PDB file of C-alpha atoms in Angstrom:
ATOM      1  CA  MET M   1     244.763 195.417  51.031  1.00  0.00           C
ATOM      2  CA  THR M   2     242.226 196.971  53.899  1.00  0.00           C
ATOM      3  CA  GLN M   3     239.256 194.874  53.933  1.00  0.00           C
ATOM      4  CA  LYS M   4     239.134 192.567  56.762  1.00  0.00           C
ATOM      5  CA  VAL M   5     238.045 188.895  55.195  1.00  0.00           C
ATOM      6  CA  ALA M   6     236.866 186.112  57.159  1.00  0.00           C
ATOM      7  CA  VAL M   7     237.235 182.187  55.640  1.00  0.00           C
ATOM      8  CA  LEU M   8     233.954 180.337  57.772  1.00  0.00           C
ATOM      9  CA  GLY M   9     234.707 176.469  58.022  1.00  0.00           C
ATOM     10  CA  THR M  10     238.177 176.432  56.743  1.00  0.00           C
ATOM     11  CA  GLY M  11     239.185 172.985  55.587  1.00  0.00           C
ATOM     12  CA  LYS M  12     241.109 172.189  52.677  1.00  0.00           C
ATOM     13  CA  ILE M  13     239.288 174.432  50.056  1.00  0.00           C
ATOM     14  CA  GLY M  14     239.485 177.364  52.724  1.00  0.00           C
ATOM     15  CA  GLU M  15     242.849 176.813  53.516  1.00  0.00           C
ATOM     16  CA  ALA M  16     243.821 176.914  50.042  1.00  0.00           C
ATOM     17  CA  LEU M  17     242.387 180.398  49.593  1.00  0.00           C
ATOM     18  CA  LEU M  18     243.561 181.629  52.830  1.00  0.00           C
ATOM     19  CA  SER M  19     247.366 180.813  51.443  1.00  0.00           C
ATOM     20  CA  GLY M  20     246.711 182.259  48.173  1.00  0.00           C
ATOM     21  CA  MET M  21     245.602 185.586  49.613  1.00  0.00           C
ATOM     22  CA  ILE M  22     248.726 186.012  51.930  1.00  0.00           C
ATOM     23  CA  ARG M  23     250.928 184.872  48.714  1.00  0.00           C
ATOM     24  CA  GLY M  24     248.808 187.810  47.016  1.00  0.00           C
ATOM     25  CA  GLY M  25     249.968 190.190  49.226  1.00  0.00           C
ATOM     26  CA  TRP M  26     247.074 190.127  51.980  1.00  0.00           C
ATOM     27  CA  SER M  27     248.694 190.754  55.791  1.00  0.00           C
ATOM     28  CA  PRO M  28     247.447 187.727  58.271  1.00  0.00           C
ATOM     29  CA  GLY M  29     246.306 190.776  60.484  1.00  0.00           C
ATOM     30  CA  ASP M  30     243.440 191.246  57.764  1.00  0.00           C
ATOM     31  CA  LEU M  31     242.597 187.702  57.625  1.00  0.00           C
ATOM     32  CA  LEU M  32     240.230 185.894  60.060  1.00  0.00           C
ATOM     33  CA  VAL M  33     239.417 182.080  60.278  1.00  0.00           C
ATOM     34  CA  THR M  34     236.935 180.028  61.894  1.00  0.00           C
ATOM     35  CA  ALA M  35     237.074 176.533  62.382  1.00  0.00           C
ATOM     36  CA  ARG M  36     234.730 173.929  64.139  1.00  0.00           C
ATOM     37  CA  ARG M  37     237.630 171.977  66.168  1.00  0.00           C
ATOM     38  CA  ALA M  38     240.205 174.090  68.759  1.00  0.00           C
ATOM     39  CA  GLU M  39     242.955 172.315  67.491  1.00  0.00           C
ATOM     40  CA  ARG M  40     242.162 172.959  63.946  1.00  0.00           C
ATOM     41  CA  ALA M  41     241.461 176.498  65.061  1.00  0.00           C
ATOM     42  CA  ALA M  42     245.179 176.622  66.769  1.00  0.00           C
ATOM     43  CA  GLU M  43     246.545 175.230  63.513  1.00  0.00           C
ATOM     44  CA  LEU M  44     245.994 177.667  61.171  1.00  0.00           C
ATOM     45  CA  ARG M  45     246.498 180.774  63.568  1.00  0.00           C
ATOM     46  CA  SER M  46     250.350 178.716  64.060  1.00  0.00           C
ATOM     47  CA  ARG M  47     250.618 178.280  60.469  1.00  0.00           C
ATOM     48  CA  TYR M  48     249.562 181.377  58.967  1.00  0.00           C
ATOM     49  CA  GLY M  49     249.844 184.063  61.736  1.00  0.00           C
ATOM     50  CA  VAL M  50     245.546 184.743  61.268  1.00  0.00           C
ATOM     51  CA  GLU M  51     243.025 185.404  64.285  1.00  0.00           C
ATOM     52  CA  ALA M  52     240.694 182.297  64.942  1.00  0.00           C
ATOM     53  CA  VAL M  53     237.624 183.464  66.355  1.00  0.00           C
ATOM     54  CA  ARG M  54     234.410 182.348  66.532  1.00  0.00           C
ATOM     55  CA  ASN M  55     231.581 182.688  63.345  1.00  0.00           C
ATOM     56  CA  ALA M  56     229.516 185.300  65.241  1.00  0.00           C
ATOM     57  CA  GLU M  57     232.577 187.178  65.684  1.00  0.00           C
ATOM     58  CA  ALA M  58     233.577 187.165  62.226  1.00  0.00           C
ATOM     59  CA  ALA M  59     230.613 188.242  61.031  1.00  0.00           C
ATOM     60  CA  GLN M  60     230.458 191.340  63.439  1.00  0.00           C
ATOM     61  CA  ALA M  61     234.756 191.913  62.688  1.00  0.00           C
ATOM     62  CA  ALA M  62     234.833 191.151  58.484  1.00  0.00           C
ATOM     63  CA  ASP M  63     234.161 192.962  55.435  1.00  0.00           C
ATOM     64  CA  THR M  64     233.798 189.710  53.433  1.00  0.00           C
ATOM     65  CA  LEU M  65     232.563 186.345  54.609  1.00  0.00           C
ATOM     66  CA  ILE M  66     233.525 183.675  53.085  1.00  0.00           C
ATOM     67  CA  LEU M  67     231.528 180.365  53.631  1.00  0.00           C
ATOM     68  CA  THR M  68     233.217 177.116  52.929  1.00  0.00           C
ATOM     69  CA  VAL M  69     230.947 174.835  54.896  1.00  0.00           C
ATOM     70  CA  LYS M  70     229.512 171.804  53.431  1.00  0.00           C
ATOM     71  CA  PRO M  71     225.950 172.190  51.922  1.00  0.00           C
ATOM     72  CA  GLN M  72     224.211 170.359  54.582  1.00  0.00           C
ATOM     73  CA  ASP M  73     225.910 172.507  57.287  1.00  0.00           C
ATOM     74  CA  MET M  74     224.849 175.857  55.315  1.00  0.00           C
ATOM     75  CA  ALA M  75     221.595 176.412  57.012  1.00  0.00           C
ATOM     76  CA  ALA M  76     222.931 175.949  60.535  1.00  0.00           C
ATOM     77  CA  LEU M  77     225.555 178.561  60.010  1.00  0.00           C
ATOM     78  CA  LEU M  78     223.473 180.936  58.649  1.00  0.00           C
ATOM     79  CA  ASP M  79     221.049 181.147  61.508  1.00  0.00           C
ATOM     80  CA  GLU M  80     224.240 181.651  63.630  1.00  0.00           C
ATOM     81  CA  LEU M  81     225.709 184.508  61.578  1.00  0.00           C
ATOM     82  CA  ALA M  82     222.004 186.301  60.855  1.00  0.00           C
ATOM     83  CA  PRO M  83     221.929 188.500  64.106  1.00  0.00           C
ATOM     84  CA  HIS M  84     225.596 189.858  63.461  1.00  0.00           C
ATOM     85  CA  THR M  85     225.553 190.463  59.758  1.00  0.00           C
ATOM     86  CA  ALA M  86     225.383 193.996  58.515  1.00  0.00           C
ATOM     87  CA  PRO M  87     223.889 194.445  55.139  1.00  0.00           C
ATOM     88  CA  ASP M  88     227.100 196.127  53.980  1.00  0.00           C
ATOM     89  CA  ARG M  89     229.108 192.858  54.363  1.00  0.00           C
ATOM     90  CA  LEU M  90     229.767 190.644  51.268  1.00  0.00           C
ATOM     91  CA  VAL M  91     228.879 186.829  51.669  1.00  0.00           C
ATOM     92  CA  ILE M  92     230.589 184.564  49.333  1.00  0.00           C
ATOM     93  CA  SER M  93     229.575 181.507  49.155  1.00  0.00           C
ATOM     94  CA  GLY M  94     231.574 177.939  47.958  1.00  0.00           C
ATOM     95  CA  ALA M  95     229.027 175.683  48.741  1.00  0.00           C
ATOM     96  CA  ALA M  96     228.061 173.561  45.795  1.00  0.00           C
ATOM     97  CA  GLY M  97     224.225 173.793  44.749  1.00  0.00           C
ATOM     98  CA  ILE M  98     223.029 176.280  47.129  1.00  0.00           C
ATOM     99  CA  PRO M  99     221.276 179.647  44.960  1.00  0.00           C
ATOM    100  CA  THR M 100     222.058 182.995  45.975  1.00  0.00           C
ATOM    101  CA  ARG M 101     218.635 183.644  46.918  1.00  0.00           C
ATOM    102  CA  PHE M 102     218.779 180.955  49.888  1.00  0.00           C
ATOM    103  CA  PHE M 103     221.751 183.259  51.749  1.00  0.00           C
ATOM    104  CA  GLU M 104     219.553 186.600  50.733  1.00  0.00           C
ATOM    105  CA  ASP M 105     216.380 184.933  52.386  1.00  0.00           C
ATOM    106  CA  ARG M 106     218.316 184.296  55.998  1.00  0.00           C
ATOM    107  CA  LEU M 107     220.175 187.285  56.141  1.00  0.00           C
ATOM    108  CA  THR M 108     219.715 191.104  56.355  1.00  0.00           C
ATOM    109  CA  ALA M 109     217.570 192.816  53.624  1.00  0.00           C
ATOM    110  CA  GLY M 110     219.841 193.814  50.591  1.00  0.00           C
ATOM    111  CA  THR M 111     222.961 191.669  51.817  1.00  0.00           C
ATOM    112  CA  PRO M 112     225.142 191.293  48.569  1.00  0.00           C
ATOM    113  CA  VAL M 113     226.032 187.464  47.674  1.00  0.00           C
ATOM    114  CA  ILE M 114     228.296 185.880  45.595  1.00  0.00           C
ATOM    115  CA  ARG M 115     228.233 181.969  44.651  1.00  0.00           C
ATOM    116  CA  VAL M 116     231.048 180.756  43.809  1.00  0.00           C
ATOM    117  CA  MET M 117     231.588 177.336  42.756  1.00  0.00           C
ATOM    118  CA  THR M 118     235.851 176.601  43.221  1.00  0.00           C
ATOM    119  CA  ASN M 119     237.745 173.138  42.579  1.00  0.00           C
ATOM    120  CA  THR M 120     240.426 170.883  44.849  1.00  0.00           C
ATOM    121  CA  PRO M 121     243.327 172.234  41.998  1.00  0.00           C
ATOM    122  CA  ALA M 122     243.037 175.665  44.301  1.00  0.00           C
ATOM    123  CA  LEU M 123     245.340 173.073  46.673  1.00  0.00           C
ATOM    124  CA  VAL M 124     247.912 173.502  43.977  1.00  0.00           C
ATOM    125  CA  ASP M 125     246.775 177.097  42.356  1.00  0.00           C
ATOM    126  CA  GLU M 126     245.265 175.921  39.309  1.00  0.00           C
ATOM    127  CA  ALA M 127     241.495 176.288  40.309  1.00  0.00           C
ATOM    128  CA  MET M 128     238.699 177.045  37.969  1.00  0.00           C
ATOM    129  CA  SER M 129     236.857 179.221  39.777  1.00  0.00           C
ATOM    130  CA  VAL M 130     233.216 179.992  38.579  1.00  0.00           C
ATOM    131  CA  ILE M 131     231.492 183.463  40.130  1.00  0.00           C
ATOM    132  CA  SER M 132     227.774 183.928  40.056  1.00  0.00           C
ATOM    133  CA  ALA M 133     226.684 187.644  41.651  1.00  0.00           C
ATOM    134  CA  GLY M 134     223.539 187.637  43.488  1.00  0.00           C
ATOM    135  CA  THR M 135     220.627 190.351  43.394  1.00  0.00           C
ATOM    136  CA  HIS M 136     222.601 192.773  45.657  1.00  0.00           C
ATOM    137  CA  ALA M 137     225.883 192.372  44.221  1.00  0.00           C
ATOM    138  CA  GLY M 138     227.688 194.591  42.110  1.00  0.00           C
ATOM    139  CA  GLU M 139     230.750 195.254  39.417  1.00  0.00           C
ATOM    140  CA  ALA M 140     233.067 196.459  42.627  1.00  0.00           C
ATOM    141  CA  HIS M 141     231.722 193.045  44.637  1.00  0.00           C
ATOM    142  CA  LEU M 142     232.309 190.728  41.904  1.00  0.00           C
ATOM    143  CA  ALA M 143     236.085 192.200  41.648  1.00  0.00           C
ATOM    144  CA  HIS M 144     236.580 191.610  45.028  1.00  0.00           C
ATOM    145  CA  ALA M 145     235.692 187.869  44.785  1.00  0.00           C
ATOM    146  CA  GLU M 146     237.590 187.372  41.409  1.00  0.00           C
ATOM    147  CA  GLU M 147     240.684 189.509  43.455  1.00  0.00           C
ATOM    148  CA  ILE M 148     240.902 186.827  46.185  1.00  0.00           C
ATOM    149  CA  PHE M 149     240.090 183.508  44.040  1.00  0.00           C
ATOM    150  CA  ASN M 150     242.609 184.560  41.348  1.00  0.00           C
ATOM    151  CA  GLY M 151     245.153 183.930  44.417  1.00  0.00           C
ATOM    152  CA  VAL M 152     244.342 180.483  43.670  1.00  0.00           C
ATOM    153  CA  GLY M 153     243.911 179.809  39.619  1.00  0.00           C
ATOM    154  CA  LYS M 154     241.812 181.412  37.257  1.00  0.00           C
ATOM    155  CA  THR M 155     237.910 183.049  37.450  1.00  0.00           C
ATOM    156  CA  LEU M 156     235.226 182.998  35.174  1.00  0.00           C
ATOM    157  CA  ARG M 157     231.668 185.020  35.738  1.00  0.00           C
ATOM    158  CA  VAL M 158     228.446 183.000  34.496  1.00  0.00           C
ATOM    159  CA  PRO M 159     224.845 183.776  35.198  1.00  0.00           C
ATOM    160  CA  GLU M 160     223.674 182.171  38.345  1.00  0.00           C
ATOM    161  CA  ALA M 161     221.275 179.923  35.861  1.00  0.00           C
ATOM    162  CA  GLN M 162     224.664 178.410  34.623  1.00  0.00           C
ATOM    163  CA  GLN M 163     226.481 177.402  37.956  1.00  0.00           C
ATOM    164  CA  ASP M 164     224.681 173.837  38.318  1.00  0.00           C
ATOM    165  CA  ALA M 165     226.686 172.930  34.853  1.00  0.00           C
ATOM    166  CA  ALA M 166     229.504 174.587  35.593  1.00  0.00           C
ATOM    167  CA  THR M 167     229.047 172.613  38.787  1.00  0.00           C
ATOM    168  CA  ALA M 168     228.840 169.600  36.761  1.00  0.00           C
ATOM    169  CA  LEU M 169     232.017 170.483  34.221  1.00  0.00           C
ATOM    170  CA  SER M 170     234.395 172.138  36.250  1.00  0.00           C
ATOM    171  CA  GLY M 171     233.766 171.486  40.030  1.00  0.00           C
ATOM    172  CA  SER M 172     233.674 167.737  39.664  1.00  0.00           C
ATOM    173  CA  GLY M 173     235.622 167.803  36.678  1.00  0.00           C
ATOM    174  CA  PRO M 174     238.941 166.993  38.334  1.00  0.00           C
ATOM    175  CA  ALA M 175     237.515 163.506  39.548  1.00  0.00           C
ATOM    176  CA  TYR M 176     236.815 162.680  36.049  1.00  0.00           C
ATOM    177  CA  PHE M 177     240.194 162.923  35.063  1.00  0.00           C
ATOM    178  CA  TYR M 178     241.554 161.225  38.426  1.00  0.00           C
ATOM    179  CA  TYR M 179     239.199 158.402  37.293  1.00  0.00           C
ATOM    180  CA  LEU M 180     240.488 158.147  33.504  1.00  0.00           C
ATOM    181  CA  VAL M 181     244.085 157.894  34.788  1.00  0.00           C
ATOM    182  CA  GLU M 182     243.170 155.126  37.219  1.00  0.00           C
ATOM    183  CA  ALA M 183     241.682 153.325  34.264  1.00  0.00           C
ATOM    184  CA  MET M 184     244.659 153.802  31.966  1.00  0.00           C
ATOM    185  CA  THR M 185     246.900 153.143  34.972  1.00  0.00           C
ATOM    186  CA  ASP M 186     245.251 149.234  35.040  1.00  0.00           C
ATOM    187  CA  ALA M 187     245.461 149.249  31.115  1.00  0.00           C
ATOM    188  CA  GLY M 188     248.862 150.348  31.445  1.00  0.00           C
ATOM    189  CA  ILE M 189     249.606 147.372  33.866  1.00  0.00           C
ATOM    190  CA  LEU M 190     247.561 144.875  31.437  1.00  0.00           C
ATOM    191  CA  LEU M 191     249.750 145.620  28.732  1.00  0.00           C
ATOM    192  CA  GLY M 192     252.688 144.746  30.730  1.00  0.00           C
ATOM    193  CA  LEU M 193     254.270 147.899  32.592  1.00  0.00           C
ATOM    194  CA  PRO M 194     255.002 148.420  36.255  1.00  0.00           C
ATOM    195  CA  ARG M 195     252.481 150.495  37.875  1.00  0.00           C
ATOM    196  CA  ASP M 196     254.640 153.404  38.299  1.00  0.00           C
ATOM    197  CA  LYS M 197     255.977 153.858  35.332  1.00  0.00           C
ATOM    198  CA  ALA M 198     252.129 153.407  33.623  1.00  0.00           C
ATOM    199  CA  HIS M 199     251.375 156.057  36.304  1.00  0.00           C
ATOM    200  CA  ASP M 200     254.078 158.692  35.367  1.00  0.00           C
ATOM    201  CA  LEU M 201     253.582 157.894  31.816  1.00  0.00           C
ATOM    202  CA  ILE M 202     249.758 158.823  31.952  1.00  0.00           C
ATOM    203  CA  VAL M 203     250.380 162.175  34.226  1.00  0.00           C
ATOM    204  CA  GLN M 204     252.827 163.449  31.738  1.00  0.00           C
ATOM    205  CA  ALA M 205     250.569 162.751  29.282  1.00  0.00           C
ATOM    206  CA  ALA M 206     247.939 164.766  30.787  1.00  0.00           C
ATOM    207  CA  ILE M 207     250.290 167.705  31.799  1.00  0.00           C
ATOM    208  CA  GLY M 208     251.631 167.951  28.141  1.00  0.00           C
ATOM    209  CA  ALA M 209     248.069 167.608  26.543  1.00  0.00           C
ATOM    210  CA  ALA M 210     246.116 170.196  28.965  1.00  0.00           C
ATOM    211  CA  VAL M 211     249.522 172.988  28.384  1.00  0.00           C
ATOM    212  CA  MET M 212     248.257 172.354  24.585  1.00  0.00           C
ATOM    213  CA  LEU M 213     244.908 172.460  25.154  1.00  0.00           C
ATOM    214  CA  ARG M 214     245.381 175.889  27.059  1.00  0.00           C
ATOM    215  CA  ASP M 215     248.456 177.499  25.275  1.00  0.00           C
ATOM    216  CA  SER M 216     247.821 176.289  21.231  1.00  0.00           C
ATOM    217  CA  GLY M 217     244.730 177.662  20.755  1.00  0.00           C
ATOM    218  CA  GLU M 218     243.796 174.595  18.348  1.00  0.00           C
ATOM    219  CA  HIS M 219     240.323 172.948  18.766  1.00  0.00           C
ATOM    220  CA  PRO M 220     240.841 169.446  20.714  1.00  0.00           C
ATOM    221  CA  VAL M 221     239.619 167.706  17.510  1.00  0.00           C
ATOM    222  CA  ARG M 222     242.517 169.558  15.479  1.00  0.00           C
ATOM    223  CA  LEU M 223     245.058 168.673  18.608  1.00  0.00           C
ATOM    224  CA  ARG M 224     243.379 164.688  18.631  1.00  0.00           C
ATOM    225  CA  GLU M 225     243.594 164.558  14.594  1.00  0.00           C
ATOM    226  CA  ASN M 226     247.478 165.596  14.780  1.00  0.00           C
ATOM    227  CA  VAL M 227     247.793 162.335  16.905  1.00  0.00           C
ATOM    228  CA  THR M 228     245.710 160.271  14.686  1.00  0.00           C
ATOM    229  CA  SER M 229     247.456 159.258  11.580  1.00  0.00           C
ATOM    230  CA  PRO M 230     245.747 156.752   9.006  1.00  0.00           C
ATOM    231  CA  ALA M 231     245.256 152.735   9.879  1.00  0.00           C
ATOM    232  CA  GLY M 232     247.641 153.804  13.398  1.00  0.00           C
ATOM    233  CA  THR M 233     247.584 152.692  17.030  1.00  0.00           C
ATOM    234  CA  THR M 234     245.756 156.068  18.041  1.00  0.00           C
ATOM    235  CA  ILE M 235     242.806 155.817  15.455  1.00  0.00           C
ATOM    236  CA  ASN M 236     242.208 152.015  16.411  1.00  0.00           C
ATOM    237  CA  ALA M 237     242.347 152.803  20.304  1.00  0.00           C
ATOM    238  CA  ILE M 238     239.415 155.976  19.594  1.00  0.00           C
ATOM    239  CA  ARG M 239     237.296 153.255  17.454  1.00  0.00           C
ATOM    240  CA  GLU M 240     237.264 151.380  20.493  1.00  0.00           C
ATOM    241  CA  LEU M 241     236.334 154.341  22.887  1.00  0.00           C
ATOM    242  CA  GLU M 242     233.327 154.900  20.647  1.00  0.00           C
ATOM    243  CA  ASN M 243     232.367 151.382  20.383  1.00  0.00           C
ATOM    244  CA  HIS M 244     232.085 151.571  24.001  1.00  0.00           C
ATOM    245  CA  GLY M 245     229.988 154.458  24.172  1.00  0.00           C
ATOM    246  CA  VAL M 246     232.121 156.787  25.937  1.00  0.00           C
ATOM    247  CA  ARG M 247     231.234 159.655  24.984  1.00  0.00           C
ATOM    248  CA  ALA M 248     227.810 159.564  25.629  1.00  0.00           C
ATOM    249  CA  ALA M 249     228.669 158.168  29.028  1.00  0.00           C
ATOM    250  CA  LEU M 250     230.380 161.194  29.515  1.00  0.00           C
ATOM    251  CA  ILE M 251     227.319 163.349  28.774  1.00  0.00           C
ATOM    252  CA  ALA M 252     225.101 161.030  30.606  1.00  0.00           C
ATOM    253  CA  ALA M 253     227.851 161.900  33.940  1.00  0.00           C
ATOM    254  CA  LEU M 254     227.798 165.351  33.530  1.00  0.00           C
ATOM    255  CA  GLU M 255     224.091 165.257  33.029  1.00  0.00           C
ATOM    256  CA  ALA M 256     223.651 163.328  36.408  1.00  0.00           C
ATOM    257  CA  ALA M 257     226.231 165.824  37.825  1.00  0.00           C
ATOM    258  CA  ARG M 258     224.207 168.897  37.253  1.00  0.00           C
ATOM    259  CA  ASP M 259     220.650 166.973  38.027  1.00  0.00           C
ATOM    260  CA  ARG M 260     222.206 166.566  41.756  1.00  0.00           C
ATOM    261  CA  SER M 261     223.256 170.420  41.716  1.00  0.00           C
ATOM    262  CA  ARG M 262     219.991 171.301  41.283  1.00  0.00           C
ATOM    263  CA  ALA M 263     218.739 168.547  43.801  1.00  0.00           C
ATOM    264  CA  LEU M 264     220.857 170.403  46.463  1.00  0.00           C
ATOM    265  CA  ALA M 265     219.267 173.732  45.283  1.00  0.00           C
ATOM    266  CA  GLY M 266     216.145 172.285  45.763  1.00  0.00           C
ATOM    267  CA  GLY M 267     216.706 171.465  49.299  1.00  0.00           C
ATOM    268  CA  GLN M 268     217.014 167.562  48.985  1.00  0.00           C
ATOM    269  CA  GLY M 269     219.568 165.813  50.744  1.00  0.00           C
TER     270      GLY M 269
END
């Protein structure tokens, strides 16, 4: 790995990317980090052996800038970076809802920009990172972004017009599963199980189901039907889920998340 990569605003996701790159073979000497607090910068330097610098220094020294600050902080960061960012720098944004044109309008003309929506399973190397190219980003830029984000999971290329939908489905997706596990744990307690046992049963069921979905090649309907015997326990549970409109509620929830992503893109707080 000969390129220098800087992770700017290195929070949990930024740190996950940093550690994933190092495990994937990147030299700490080729990696830079920035952090708002001096103690955080010192922590990253000590933990990974990387150099902690200021944002302007990162823009000048790195070939690739990965921006992991919150969406509401992005405009201020770009104002800081713009005077120091050459047009041959690759800029990768991990901010929800912000389109590539937002960066292209604020940086040197011709700067290649890639938009990525990853999710928190990056912390355990099981992320799904959705990647879209801006106007000036080409195949080599996309491949480089995939090389970085493959270190913490899987990547998928989509047209940028699909990013808001991907954010709703995948970026926010883990939260929906945690919400479901929380509800099922409460149900297990109601049915008489201790909380720890209910939790363990549900988590393992979720892991097993996810692996079967990934590895079997079967449609989820077929996998569900394999569990749903006539007049059995599962079909009675499914009937209640349908009676309470769970499917419709999930669709409405994802639409609301997509609409919020669009609102963020439009500059609404």
